[in-house]
Tab-separated table of C-alpha atoms in Angstrom:
chain	number	residue	atom	x	y	z
A	1	MET	CA	13.029	30.926	-12.518
A	2	ASN	CA	14.717	27.874	-11.612
A	3	HIS	CA	17.971	28.008	-10.222
A	4	PRO	CA	20.380	24.975	-10.115
A	5	ASN	CA	21.049	25.513	-5.828
A	6	ARG	CA	16.674	25.319	-5.643
A	7	LEU	CA	16.827	22.315	-7.060
A	8	GLU	CA	19.755	20.876	-4.977
A	9	GLU	CA	17.938	22.325	-1.378
A	10	LEU	CA	14.735	20.835	-2.503
A	11	VAL	CA	16.744	17.613	-3.584
A	12	ASN	CA	18.084	17.585	-0.264
A	13	LYS	CA	15.476	18.185	2.333
A	14	TYR	CA	12.813	15.849	0.291
A	15	GLU	CA	13.892	13.206	-1.664
A	16	ASN	CA	13.921	10.978	1.156
A	17	VAL	CA	10.498	12.658	2.541
A	18	LEU	CA	9.100	11.849	-1.152
A	19	PHE	CA	10.451	8.529	-1.893
A	20	ARG	CA	9.532	6.666	1.470
A	21	ALA	CA	6.081	8.275	0.120
A	22	ALA	CA	6.450	6.316	-2.856
A	23	LEU	CA	7.676	3.293	-1.485
A	24	ALA	CA	5.279	3.001	1.137
A	25	ILE	CA	2.127	3.060	-2.363
A	26	LEU	CA	4.634	1.325	-4.484
A	27	GLY	CA	6.245	-1.272	-2.496
A	28	ASP	CA	8.688	-0.966	-5.172
A	29	TRP	CA	12.669	0.259	-4.858
A	30	ALA	CA	12.905	1.255	-8.286
A	31	GLY	CA	10.007	2.086	-9.099
A	32	ALA	CA	9.547	4.790	-6.284
A	33	GLU	CA	13.472	6.578	-7.558
A	34	ASP	CA	12.020	6.580	-10.650
A	35	ALA	CA	8.758	8.814	-9.033
A	36	VAL	CA	10.541	10.882	-7.055
A	37	GLN	CA	12.967	11.583	-10.132
A	38	ASP	CA	9.553	12.875	-11.962
A	39	THR	CA	8.419	14.676	-9.222
A	40	PHE	CA	11.640	16.776	-9.729
A	41	LEU	CA	11.567	16.996	-13.054
A	42	ARG	CA	8.116	18.356	-12.834
A	43	TYR	CA	9.130	20.537	-10.295
A	44	LEU	CA	11.872	21.875	-13.282
A	45	GLU	CA	9.208	21.877	-15.626
A	46	LYS	CA	6.573	23.664	-13.925
A	47	ASN	CA	9.025	26.398	-11.741
A	48	PRO	CA	5.770	26.407	-9.521
A	49	GLU	CA	5.196	29.511	-6.599
A	50	PHE	CA	4.775	28.468	-3.290
A	51	HIS	CA	3.268	30.767	-0.293
A	52	ASP	CA	5.489	28.399	2.432
A	53	GLU	CA	7.229	25.497	2.965
A	54	ASN	CA	4.152	23.344	3.710
A	55	HIS	CA	2.780	24.515	0.638
A	56	GLU	CA	6.466	23.260	-0.713
A	57	LYS	CA	6.098	20.079	0.379
A	58	ALA	CA	2.553	19.276	-0.265
A	59	TRP	CA	2.879	20.190	-3.615
A	60	LEU	CA	6.214	17.821	-4.113
A	61	LEU	CA	4.441	14.638	-2.084
A	62	ARG	CA	0.962	15.302	-4.626
A	63	VAL	CA	3.200	15.010	-7.701
A	64	THR	CA	4.775	11.811	-6.000
A	65	ILE	CA	1.971	10.235	-5.641
A	66	ASN	CA	-0.094	11.180	-8.697
A	67	SER	CA	3.449	9.995	-9.949
A	68	CYS	CA	2.662	6.542	-7.975
A	69	LYS	CA	-0.828	6.497	-8.917
A	70	SER	CA	-0.198	6.098	-12.738
A	71	ARG	CA	2.515	3.502	-11.839
A	72	LEU	CA	0.491	1.348	-10.195
A	73	ARG	CA	-1.648	0.418	-13.449
A	74	THR	CA	1.565	-0.788	-15.458
A	75	ILE	CA	3.787	-2.375	-12.482
A	76	LYS	CA	3.507	-5.928	-11.079
A	77	LEU	CA	1.766	-5.541	-8.049
A	78	PHE	CA	4.100	-7.786	-6.269
A	79	SER	CA	2.836	-10.046	-3.390
A	80	ALA	CA	3.129	-8.802	0.782
A	81	THR	CA	6.098	-11.595	0.543
A	82	GLU	CA	7.646	-10.363	-2.667
A	83	LEU	CA	7.705	-7.115	-1.003
A	84	LEU	CA	8.320	-8.181	2.186
A	85	GLU	CA	12.192	-9.516	0.145
A	86	ASN	CA	13.076	-5.553	-0.231
A	87	TYR	CA	12.053	-4.538	2.890
A	88	PRO	CA	15.363	-5.154	5.746
A	89	ALA	CA	14.298	-4.658	8.697
A	90	GLU	CA	16.040	-4.605	11.552
A	91	THR	CA	13.510	-6.521	14.232
A	92	PRO	CA	10.919	-9.023	14.670
A	93	GLU	CA	8.896	-6.123	15.505
A	94	GLU	CA	10.075	-3.850	12.636
A	95	SER	CA	9.529	-7.055	10.398
A	96	GLY	CA	6.403	-7.948	11.588
A	97	VAL	CA	4.296	-3.923	11.005
A	98	LEU	CA	5.888	-4.058	7.603
A	99	ALA	CA	4.125	-7.433	6.412
A	100	ALA	CA	0.760	-5.627	7.847
A	101	VAL	CA	0.872	-2.501	5.839
A	102	LEU	CA	2.403	-4.074	3.158
A	103	ALA	CA	-0.074	-6.350	3.132
A	104	LEU	CA	-2.869	-3.318	2.367
A	105	PRO	CA	-3.847	-1.992	-0.963
A	106	PRO	CA	-1.927	0.730	-2.019
A	107	ARG	CA	-4.295	3.401	-1.483
A	108	GLU	CA	-4.472	2.479	2.681
A	109	ARG	CA	-0.955	1.819	2.741
A	110	ALA	CA	-0.917	5.577	1.197
A	111	ALA	CA	-2.900	6.394	3.923
A	112	VAL	CA	-1.561	5.195	6.317
A	113	HIS	CA	2.066	6.127	5.706
A	114	LEU	CA	0.405	10.068	4.925
A	115	PHE	CA	-1.501	9.988	8.532
A	116	TYR	CA	0.678	7.982	10.949
A	117	TYR	CA	4.059	8.496	9.245
A	118	GLU	CA	4.016	12.060	8.056
A	119	GLY	CA	1.457	13.197	10.529
A	120	TYR	CA	-1.072	14.708	8.421
A	121	SER	CA	-4.466	15.054	8.513
A	122	THR	CA	-7.596	13.474	6.612
A	123	GLU	CA	-8.405	16.530	4.954
A	124	GLU	CA	-4.932	17.063	4.311
A	125	ILE	CA	-4.168	13.804	2.027
A	126	ALA	CA	-7.519	14.072	0.248
A	127	ALA	CA	-5.809	16.987	-0.636
A	128	LEU	CA	-2.809	15.423	-1.376
A	129	THR	CA	-3.551	12.246	-2.908
A	130	GLY	CA	-6.927	13.972	-4.660
A	131	GLN	CA	-9.716	11.450	-2.935
A	132	ARG	CA	-12.647	13.014	-0.604
A	133	PRO	CA	-11.977	13.135	2.889
A	134	GLY	CA	-14.582	10.129	3.246
A	135	THR	CA	-12.946	8.303	0.966
A	136	VAL	CA	-9.722	9.148	2.971
A	137	ARG	CA	-11.578	7.814	6.185
A	138	SER	CA	-12.697	4.960	4.552
A	139	HIS	CA	-9.152	4.118	3.860
A	140	LEU	CA	-8.278	4.190	6.984
A	141	SER	CA	-11.017	2.849	9.029
A	142	ARG	CA	-10.322	-0.503	6.763
A	143	ALA	CA	-6.754	0.225	7.643
A	144	ARG	CA	-7.011	0.474	11.402
A	145	ALA	CA	-8.839	-2.649	11.171
A	146	LYS	CA	-6.282	-4.780	10.026
A	147	LEU	CA	-3.442	-3.162	11.635
A	148	ARG	CA	-5.134	-2.716	15.672
A	149	GLN	CA	-2.335	-4.826	16.771
A	150	TRP	CA	0.029	-2.817	15.637
A	151	LEU	CA	-1.565	1.059	16.834
A	152	VAL	CA	-1.519	-0.247	20.810
A	153	GLU	CA	2.190	-0.059	21.245
B	1	MET	CA	2.968	2.181	14.286
B	2	ASN	CA	6.386	3.803	16.135
B	3	HIS	CA	8.609	0.541	14.384
B	4	TYR	CA	7.198	1.088	10.957
B	5	LYS	CA	8.281	4.788	11.846
B	6	SER	CA	11.892	3.846	13.091
B	7	TYR	CA	11.899	1.438	9.971
B	8	MET	CA	11.079	4.666	7.127
B	9	ASP	CA	13.239	6.719	8.936
B	10	ARG	CA	16.027	4.618	8.026
B	11	VAL	CA	14.799	4.892	4.035
B	12	THR	CA	16.590	6.590	1.767
B	13	VAL	CA	17.209	7.437	-1.302
B	14	SER	CA	20.682	5.169	-3.134
B	15	GLU	CA	23.595	7.629	-3.529
B	16	GLU	CA	23.213	6.708	-7.766
B	17	CYS	CA	19.606	8.341	-7.239
B	18	HIS	CA	20.868	11.470	-5.797
B	19	GLU	CA	22.741	11.765	-8.046
B	20	LYS	CA	21.322	11.622	-11.111
B	21	LEU	CA	18.894	14.502	-8.887
B	22	LEU	CA	20.980	16.792	-8.548
B	23	ASP	CA	22.041	16.117	-12.186
B	24	LEU	CA	18.523	16.938	-13.434
B	25	GLU	CA	17.999	19.315	-15.794
B	26	MET	CA	15.087	21.741	-17.243
B	27	PRO	CA	13.841	19.492	-20.324
B	28	LYS	CA	15.368	20.859	-23.480
B	29	LYS	CA	11.560	23.076	-24.724
B	30	SER	CA	11.796	25.717	-22.293
B	31	SER	CA	15.699	26.172	-21.681
B	32	CYS	CA	16.055	29.150	-21.774
B	33	ARG	CA	18.977	29.916	-19.507
B	34	PRO	CA	20.736	33.260	-19.458
B	35	ALA	CA	24.352	32.942	-21.646
B	36	TRP	CA	26.320	34.235	-18.197
B	37	GLN	CA	25.200	30.239	-17.081
B	38	LYS	CA	25.997	28.466	-20.278
B	39	TYR	CA	29.640	29.512	-19.783
B	40	GLY	CA	29.126	28.526	-16.213
B	41	ALA	CA	32.368	29.959	-14.062
B	42	LEU	CA	34.132	31.741	-17.320
B	43	ALA	CA	31.152	33.511	-17.073
B	44	ALA	CA	31.921	36.921	-14.454
B	45	CYS	CA	35.535	37.286	-16.560
B	46	THR	CA	33.277	37.792	-19.442
B	47	ALA	CA	31.369	39.925	-18.181
B	48	LEU	CA	34.072	41.848	-16.542
B	49	LEU	CA	36.111	42.303	-20.407
B	50	VAL	CA	32.970	43.172	-22.159
B	51	GLY	CA	32.666	45.857	-19.504
B	52	ALA	CA	35.974	47.019	-20.200
B	53	GLY	CA	35.366	47.297	-23.825
B	54	VAL	CA	37.545	43.983	-24.585
B	55	TRP	CA	34.761	42.328	-26.115
B	56	GLY	CA	36.844	41.713	-29.653
B	57	ILE	CA	39.227	39.173	-27.493
B	58	TRP	CA	36.564	36.428	-26.313
B	59	SER	CA	35.070	36.660	-29.875
B	60	ALA	CA	36.187	32.801	-30.410
B	61	GLY	CA	32.934	30.881	-30.377
B	62	ARG	CA	31.632	34.018	-31.531
B	63	GLY	CA	29.828	35.889	-34.525
B	64	PRO	CA	33.019	37.894	-36.873
B	65	GLY	CA	31.867	40.810	-34.580
B	66	GLY	CA	32.206	39.495	-30.799
B	67	GLY	CA	28.995	39.205	-30.817
B	68	PRO	CA	27.438	36.040	-29.655
B	69	THR	CA	25.829	34.015	-32.234
B	70	ALA	CA	22.921	31.527	-32.687
B	71	ASP	CA	25.171	28.763	-30.713
B	72	SER	CA	25.304	31.322	-27.621
B	73	ASP	CA	22.177	31.824	-26.799
B	74	PRO	CA	22.308	34.976	-25.673
B	75	VAL	CA	18.137	35.588	-24.862
B	76	GLN	CA	17.821	35.874	-21.175
B	77	CYS	CA	14.242	34.556	-20.262
B	78	ALA	CA	12.182	33.400	-17.382
B	79	ALA	CA	10.089	30.065	-17.432
B	80	PRO	CA	6.829	31.128	-16.613
B	81	SER	CA	6.129	31.218	-12.883
B	82	LEU	CA	2.291	30.175	-11.805
B	83	PRO	CA	0.522	29.753	-8.850
B	84	ALA	CA	0.792	26.436	-7.740
B	85	GLU	CA	-2.805	25.843	-7.573
B	86	ALA	CA	-3.224	26.665	-11.484
B	87	ILE	CA	-1.254	23.959	-12.342
B	88	ASP	CA	-2.447	21.669	-9.373
B	89	LEU	CA	-5.429	19.869	-11.076
B	90	ALA	CA	-4.864	16.377	-11.156
B	91	PRO	CA	-7.788	13.684	-11.643
B	92	VAL	CA	-9.571	12.181	-8.549
B	93	GLU	CA	-8.588	9.365	-6.667
B	94	GLY	CA	-10.683	6.722	-8.546
B	95	ASP	CA	-11.297	9.436	-11.398
B	96	ASP	CA	-8.637	7.023	-13.452
B	97	ILE	CA	-8.817	6.437	-17.011
B	98	GLU	CA	-8.700	2.884	-18.271
B	99	PRO	CA	-7.210	2.383	-21.344
B	100	GLY	CA	-9.387	2.722	-24.669
B	101	MET	CA	-12.059	4.317	-21.963
B	102	LYS	CA	-13.554	7.335	-24.119
B	103	THR	CA	-14.013	10.554	-21.853
B	104	ILE	CA	-16.041	14.012	-21.819
B	105	GLU	CA	-15.105	17.179	-20.521
B	106	GLY	CA	-14.939	17.196	-17.114
B	107	TYR	CA	-15.439	19.168	-14.112
B	108	VAL	CA	-13.741	21.096	-11.345
B	109	VAL	CA	-14.720	21.481	-7.654
B	110	ARG	CA	-12.943	24.160	-5.920
B	111	ARG	CA	-12.423	23.647	-1.695
B	112	ASN	CA	-9.622	24.307	0.670
B	113	ALA	CA	-8.671	21.291	2.563
B	114	GLY	CA	-6.482	22.077	5.609
B	115	GLY	CA	-5.233	25.220	4.335
B	116	LEU	CA	-4.620	23.921	0.631
B	117	ASP	CA	-6.654	25.832	-2.429
B	118	VAL	CA	-7.121	22.314	-4.076
B	119	ALA	CA	-8.938	21.827	-7.464
B	120	GLU	CA	-10.502	18.706	-7.836
B	121	TYR	CA	-10.758	18.036	-11.569
B	122	HIS	CA	-13.082	15.170	-12.042
B	123	VAL	CA	-12.737	12.883	-15.174
B	124	LEU	CA	-16.225	11.952	-16.541
B	125	PRO	CA	-16.622	8.813	-18.854
B	126	TRP	CA	-18.269	9.658	-22.331
B	127	ILE	CA	-21.495	6.818	-22.513
B	128	ASP	CA	-22.643	4.578	-25.569
B	129	TYR	CA	-26.223	5.228	-25.512
B	130	GLY	CA	-26.247	3.452	-28.320
B	131	PRO	CA	-28.539	4.377	-31.452
B	132	ASP	CA	-31.598	6.434	-31.252
B	133	SER	CA	-34.175	3.615	-29.582
B	134	GLU	CA	-38.087	3.401	-30.187
B	135	ALA	CA	-39.896	5.122	-27.220
B	136	ALA	CA	-41.822	2.794	-25.059
B	137	ALA	CA	-40.662	-0.046	-27.056
B	138	VAL	CA	-41.735	-2.162	-24.286
B	139	ALA	CA	-44.553	-0.611	-21.200
B	140	LEU	CA	-43.988	-2.439	-18.374
B	141	ASP	CA	-45.982	-2.169	-14.962
B	142	TRP	CA	-45.246	-3.250	-12.016
B	143	ASP	CA	-45.854	-2.816	-8.323
B	144	LEU	CA	-44.104	-2.941	-4.708
B	145	PRO	CA	-43.803	-6.540	-3.150
B	146	GLN	CA	-46.862	-7.216	-1.527
B	147	ASN	CA	-45.086	-7.253	2.102
B	148	ALA	CA	-42.985	-4.021	1.164
B	149	ALA	CA	-44.122	-0.727	1.928
B	150	ARG	CA	-43.217	3.231	1.217
B	151	ARG	CA	-42.732	6.538	2.513
B	152	ASP	CA	-42.068	9.822	1.209
B	153	LEU	CA	-38.367	11.484	1.761
B	154	SER	CA	-37.955	14.393	2.911
B	155	ALA	CA	-36.121	16.969	1.450
B	156	ASP	CA	-33.235	16.620	4.013
B	157	GLU	CA	-33.466	13.094	3.653
B	158	ILE	CA	-32.671	12.923	-0.147
B	159	THR	CA	-29.581	15.027	0.606
B	160	ALA	CA	-28.301	12.982	2.804
B	161	LEU	CA	-28.756	10.055	0.861
B	162	LEU	CA	-27.459	11.484	-1.816
B	163	GLY	CA	-24.352	11.894	0.087
B	164	GLY	CA	-25.103	15.605	1.159
B	165	ALA	CA	-24.980	19.461	-0.021
B	166	ASP	CA	-22.118	19.055	-1.849
B	167	ALA	CA	-22.730	16.114	-3.440
B	168	VAL	CA	-25.796	16.662	-4.509
B	169	ASP	CA	-24.720	20.707	-5.679
B	170	LEU	CA	-21.049	20.024	-6.518
B	171	HIS	CA	-20.669	16.850	-7.881
B	172	LEU	CA	-24.475	15.589	-9.148
B	173	ASP	CA	-25.206	18.773	-10.067
B	174	TRP	CA	-28.978	18.775	-9.245
B	175	SER	CA	-29.398	21.920	-7.678
B	176	GLU	CA	-31.522	23.804	-10.203
B	177	TYR	CA	-33.721	20.740	-9.883
B	178	GLU	CA	-37.050	19.833	-6.814
B	179	LEU	CA	-35.736	16.649	-5.679
B	180	THR	CA	-38.814	14.559	-4.276
B	181	GLY	CA	-38.728	10.619	-3.646
B	182	TRP	CA	-39.753	8.123	-1.400
B	183	ALA	CA	-38.232	4.713	0.256
B	184	ALA	CA	-39.768	1.169	0.874
B	185	TRP	CA	-38.766	-1.195	3.368
B	186	TYR	CA	-40.078	-5.011	3.535
B	187	ALA	CA	-42.259	-5.673	6.707
B	188	ASP	CA	-39.165	-6.811	8.184
B	189	GLY	CA	-37.312	-3.759	7.644
B	190	SER	CA	-34.678	-4.506	5.197
B	191	PHE	CA	-34.770	-1.819	2.588
B	192	TRP	CA	-36.531	-2.774	-0.588
B	193	GLY	CA	-35.579	0.654	-2.364
B	194	ALA	CA	-35.799	4.261	-3.435
B	195	TYR	CA	-36.968	6.288	-6.682
B	196	LEU	CA	-35.964	10.074	-6.304
B	197	TYR	CA	-37.214	12.929	-8.850
B	198	GLY	CA	-35.793	15.547	-9.844
B	199	TYR	CA	-37.810	18.079	-11.427
B	200	ARG	CA	-37.033	21.827	-13.712
B	201	GLY	CA	-39.698	21.556	-15.911
B	202	PRO	CA	-42.227	19.619	-17.987
B	203	MET	CA	-39.825	17.763	-20.427
B	204	ASP	CA	-36.478	18.477	-17.752
B	205	ARG	CA	-36.796	15.739	-14.857
B	206	PHE	CA	-35.056	12.748	-14.089
B	207	GLU	CA	-35.948	9.522	-11.808
B	208	PHE	CA	-33.099	7.805	-10.280
B	209	ALA	CA	-33.758	4.743	-8.630
B	210	VAL	CA	-32.192	2.179	-6.185
B	211	THR	CA	-32.954	-0.694	-5.214
B	212	ALA	CA	-31.620	-4.007	-3.166
B	213	ASP	CA	-30.238	-6.929	-5.190
B	214	GLN	CA	-31.881	-6.142	-8.443
B	215	MET	CA	-32.045	-3.818	-10.999
B	216	PRO	CA	-34.722	-1.351	-10.374
B	217	PRO	CA	-37.826	-2.127	-11.975
B	218	THR	CA	-38.587	0.552	-14.764
B	219	CYS	CA	-42.048	1.133	-17.296
B	220	ILE	CA	-39.968	1.448	-19.756
B	221	VAL	CA	-37.924	-1.096	-21.943
B	222	PHE	CA	-36.370	0.597	-25.138
B	223	GLY	CA	-35.920	-1.072	-28.285
B	224	SER	CA	-31.895	-1.161	-27.547
B	225	SER	CA	-29.453	-0.800	-25.245
B	226	VAL	CA	-25.598	-1.022	-25.610
B	227	GLU	CA	-23.816	-2.219	-22.418
B	228	GLN	CA	-20.309	-1.159	-21.584
B	229	GLU	CA	-17.875	-1.613	-18.406
B	230	ILE	CA	-17.060	1.916	-16.942
B	231	TRP	CA	-14.900	1.389	-13.608
B	232	GLY	CA	-15.236	-1.887	-12.954
B	233	LEU	CA	-18.894	-0.734	-13.558
B	234	THR	CA	-21.188	-3.158	-16.573
B	235	VAL	CA	-23.439	-0.077	-17.358
B	236	THR	CA	-26.345	-0.645	-19.633
B	237	ALA	CA	-27.288	2.794	-21.534
B	238	ASP	CA	-30.164	3.586	-24.042
B	239	LYS	CA	-31.190	7.114	-25.402
B	240	TYR	CA	-34.246	8.709	-27.087
B	241	ASP	CA	-34.195	11.966	-28.757
B	242	GLY	CA	-37.353	13.428	-29.767
B	243	GLU	CA	-38.802	16.867	-31.393
B	244	ASP	CA	-39.364	18.086	-27.067
B	245	GLY	CA	-36.094	16.436	-25.915
B	246	SER	CA	-33.669	14.079	-25.469
B	247	SER	CA	-33.916	11.045	-22.557
B	248	ARG	CA	-30.840	9.377	-21.779
B	249	ARG	CA	-30.890	6.894	-19.326
B	250	VAL	CA	-28.045	4.424	-17.596
B	251	SER	CA	-28.444	1.409	-15.361
B	252	PHE	CA	-26.270	-1.419	-13.291
B	253	MET	CA	-25.161	-3.162	-10.449
B	254	LYS	CA	-22.924	-2.047	-7.546
B	255	ASP	CA	-22.326	-3.836	-4.256
B	256	GLY	CA	-25.617	-5.410	-4.577
B	257	TYR	CA	-27.503	-2.369	-5.081
B	258	GLY	CA	-29.245	-1.369	-8.541
B	259	TYR	CA	-29.346	1.856	-10.041
B	260	ARG	CA	-30.948	3.213	-12.449
B	261	PHE	CA	-30.842	6.996	-13.907
B	262	ASP	CA	-33.397	8.275	-16.507
B	263	LEU	CA	-33.305	11.969	-17.622
B	264	THR	CA	-35.367	13.542	-20.048
B	265	ALA	CA	-34.236	17.322	-21.011
B	266	THR	CA	-34.808	19.620	-23.598
B	267	GLY	CA	-31.890	21.526	-24.838
B	268	GLU	CA	-28.641	19.987	-26.215
B	269	PRO	CA	-27.529	16.689	-25.503
B	270	GLU	CA	-24.566	16.705	-24.447
B	271	ALA	CA	-25.931	18.467	-20.852
B	272	ALA	CA	-28.019	15.404	-20.508
B	273	GLU	CA	-25.411	13.050	-20.900
B	274	LYS	CA	-23.093	14.769	-18.688
B	275	LEU	CA	-25.458	15.003	-16.263
B	276	VAL	CA	-25.927	11.611	-16.539
B	277	SER	CA	-22.006	10.765	-16.692
B	278	ARG	CA	-21.925	12.981	-12.822
B	279	ALA	CA	-24.584	10.353	-11.828
B	280	VAL	CA	-22.559	7.343	-12.936
B	281	THR	CA	-19.146	8.651	-11.618
B	282	TRP	CA	-20.094	9.910	-8.099
B	283	ILE	CA	-21.644	6.413	-7.802
B	284	ALA	CA	-18.521	4.343	-9.692
B	285	ASN	CA	-15.920	6.147	-7.449
B	286	GLY	CA	-15.554	7.332	-3.886
B	287	ASP	CA	-18.527	7.823	-1.504
B	288	GLY	CA	-21.674	7.595	-3.909
B	289	LEU	CA	-25.079	6.870	-2.368
B	290	SER	CA	-25.080	7.291	1.858
B	291	LEU	CA	-27.268	4.121	1.711
B	292	TYR	CA	-26.898	3.538	5.274
B	293	THR	CA	-29.174	6.496	5.747
B	294	VAL	CA	-32.182	4.318	4.948
B	295	THR	CA	-30.835	0.571	4.762
B	296	GLY	CA	-30.591	1.141	8.641
B	297	GLU	CA	-26.618	-0.198	8.565
B	298	GLU	CA	-24.155	1.293	10.684
B	299	PRO	CA	-22.678	4.245	9.210
B	300	PRO	CA	-18.950	4.653	8.135
B	301	ALA	CA	-16.598	4.806	11.379
B	302	PRO	CA	-15.506	8.734	11.393
B	303	SER	CA	-11.738	9.624	11.691
B	304	VAL	CA	-10.351	9.905	15.232
B	305	PRO	CA	-10.925	13.229	15.567
B	306	ALA	CA	-8.096	13.341	18.360
B	307	ALA	CA	-5.505	12.366	15.560
B	308	ASP	CA	-5.505	15.563	13.386
B	309	PRO	CA	-2.035	16.858	14.152
B	310	ALA	CA	-0.219	20.115	13.551
B	311	PRO	CA	1.155	20.018	9.771
B	312	ALA	CA	3.484	17.937	9.393
B	313	ALA	CA	7.435	19.234	9.486
B	314	SER	CA	8.954	20.128	6.063
B	315	VAL	CA	12.339	18.750	7.194
B	316	SER	CA	12.991	15.455	7.621
B	317	GLY	CA	13.910	14.632	11.065
B	318	ALA	CA	12.056	17.735	12.947
B	319	ALA	CA	9.753	16.668	15.349
B	320	SER	CA	7.559	14.208	15.417
B	321	PRO	CA	3.609	14.994	15.160
B	322	ALA	CA	2.021	13.362	17.429
B	323	TRP	CA	-0.067	10.329	18.001
B	324	TYR	CA	-3.152	9.465	19.174
B	325	PRO	CA	-3.863	6.012	18.110
B	326	GLU	CA	-8.076	5.555	18.566
B	327	GLY	CA	-8.449	3.536	22.164
B	328	VAL	CA	-4.653	4.076	22.965
B	329	GLU	CA	-3.976	5.996	26.072
B	330	VAL	CA	-1.307	8.796	24.873
B	331	VAL	CA	2.012	8.196	27.207
B	332	PRO	CA	4.659	10.004	27.958
B	333	PRO	CA	7.518	8.791	25.477
B	334	GLU	CA	9.331	8.727	29.073
B	335	GLU	CA	7.031	6.773	30.410
B	336	MET	CA	6.877	4.130	27.929
B	337	PRO	CA	8.555	0.847	28.090
B	338	GLY	CA	10.978	-0.870	25.861
B	339	GLU	CA	11.046	1.923	23.222
């Protein structure tokens, strides 16, 4: 049974985790917040049982990623320049790496975010994104080639 | 990627969004809250008074006898709790349904990925094969180019070309076929093409071909075919239904290679069409064939083994995972300049 306090607990614990992933994929602040809202609505609707915290987080992320995939079909795809205007970076280095990441296609951005920011393995990313592990590795390989300057820090 | 991380660490939802999330309610149709939740702070009071036998005092808003009315919704019920895996079936990446695309029943691949039990549902496209064709409307004869030579492929080579055992068994569903085939190369070593054959009976067989820079030659051209777009590919399809069995054939180009899949099967045509749709799906989306096994090209770069950290912390702000960027020596934080 969904308890109101349980929702609040999950929101406080994961809202930013989910939002950051959605933002990385969509590059759109409003769309990312909508995707997070959809995720928690789906949680309320499905009332899933989780084995542990890792499973809980993975489930929420997967639903968020699926929501982002649906939105990618309909939202305007911003250019990297437009996206950067929405990402207020504090330093030139942040601005530089963000520009490089935002220039990636959404699928590669998702793989980069989940791998380098969230620390998931390629197998776990495959499970989260519904891709085959080989596809994830291909995305990461291509992304690394484009981000090589920022990987050596 | 430290700068990416430092930026993302500061990214948070807006206050307005946060408040919206906390105010989310379960969708009405599945709302099944106990009466005491509905009345909030009064619930404890009411329960005590009911227990004390003074229910009648609180009859305002309830039925004449003091009991609950339809509006008070006294029925306590719980939404069913399903294992998360049971509802974790989402279309696999690349299997997105495009507007107007018809689909047929897909297939499920169950596996364990990094500790997660995952059920992947693969969408299969419905392919329009057009009207029944006259079999062998045109019969052609073809041969390899003069400067090309062929050799038979081993079972292992065929499996590798198709993408591995999982590809053959789980995605293409060819495990019941006896697979043979050959490949041909030009004198300079460049790949001409490969023809694979599946056999499980005289009228239960297929020919699967892939050729570089052209559509695979075929002996038979049917009288009518339908061209359609499926997942970004222009697929030509045709069919023949006879007394002894059904034939379904598709051909398309992708990334400079031509593909043709010609299946003949007894039994229901739907089963044959599903096999063909699986083959199209496998090539169109995701891994497809491992052509580097026959073309001599470099295989895709493997993932960096050291960069598979422990599962991410479930609480934001907890210890960051270790990163091992390719080719970079890991330096302990206290030794990193300028960080």
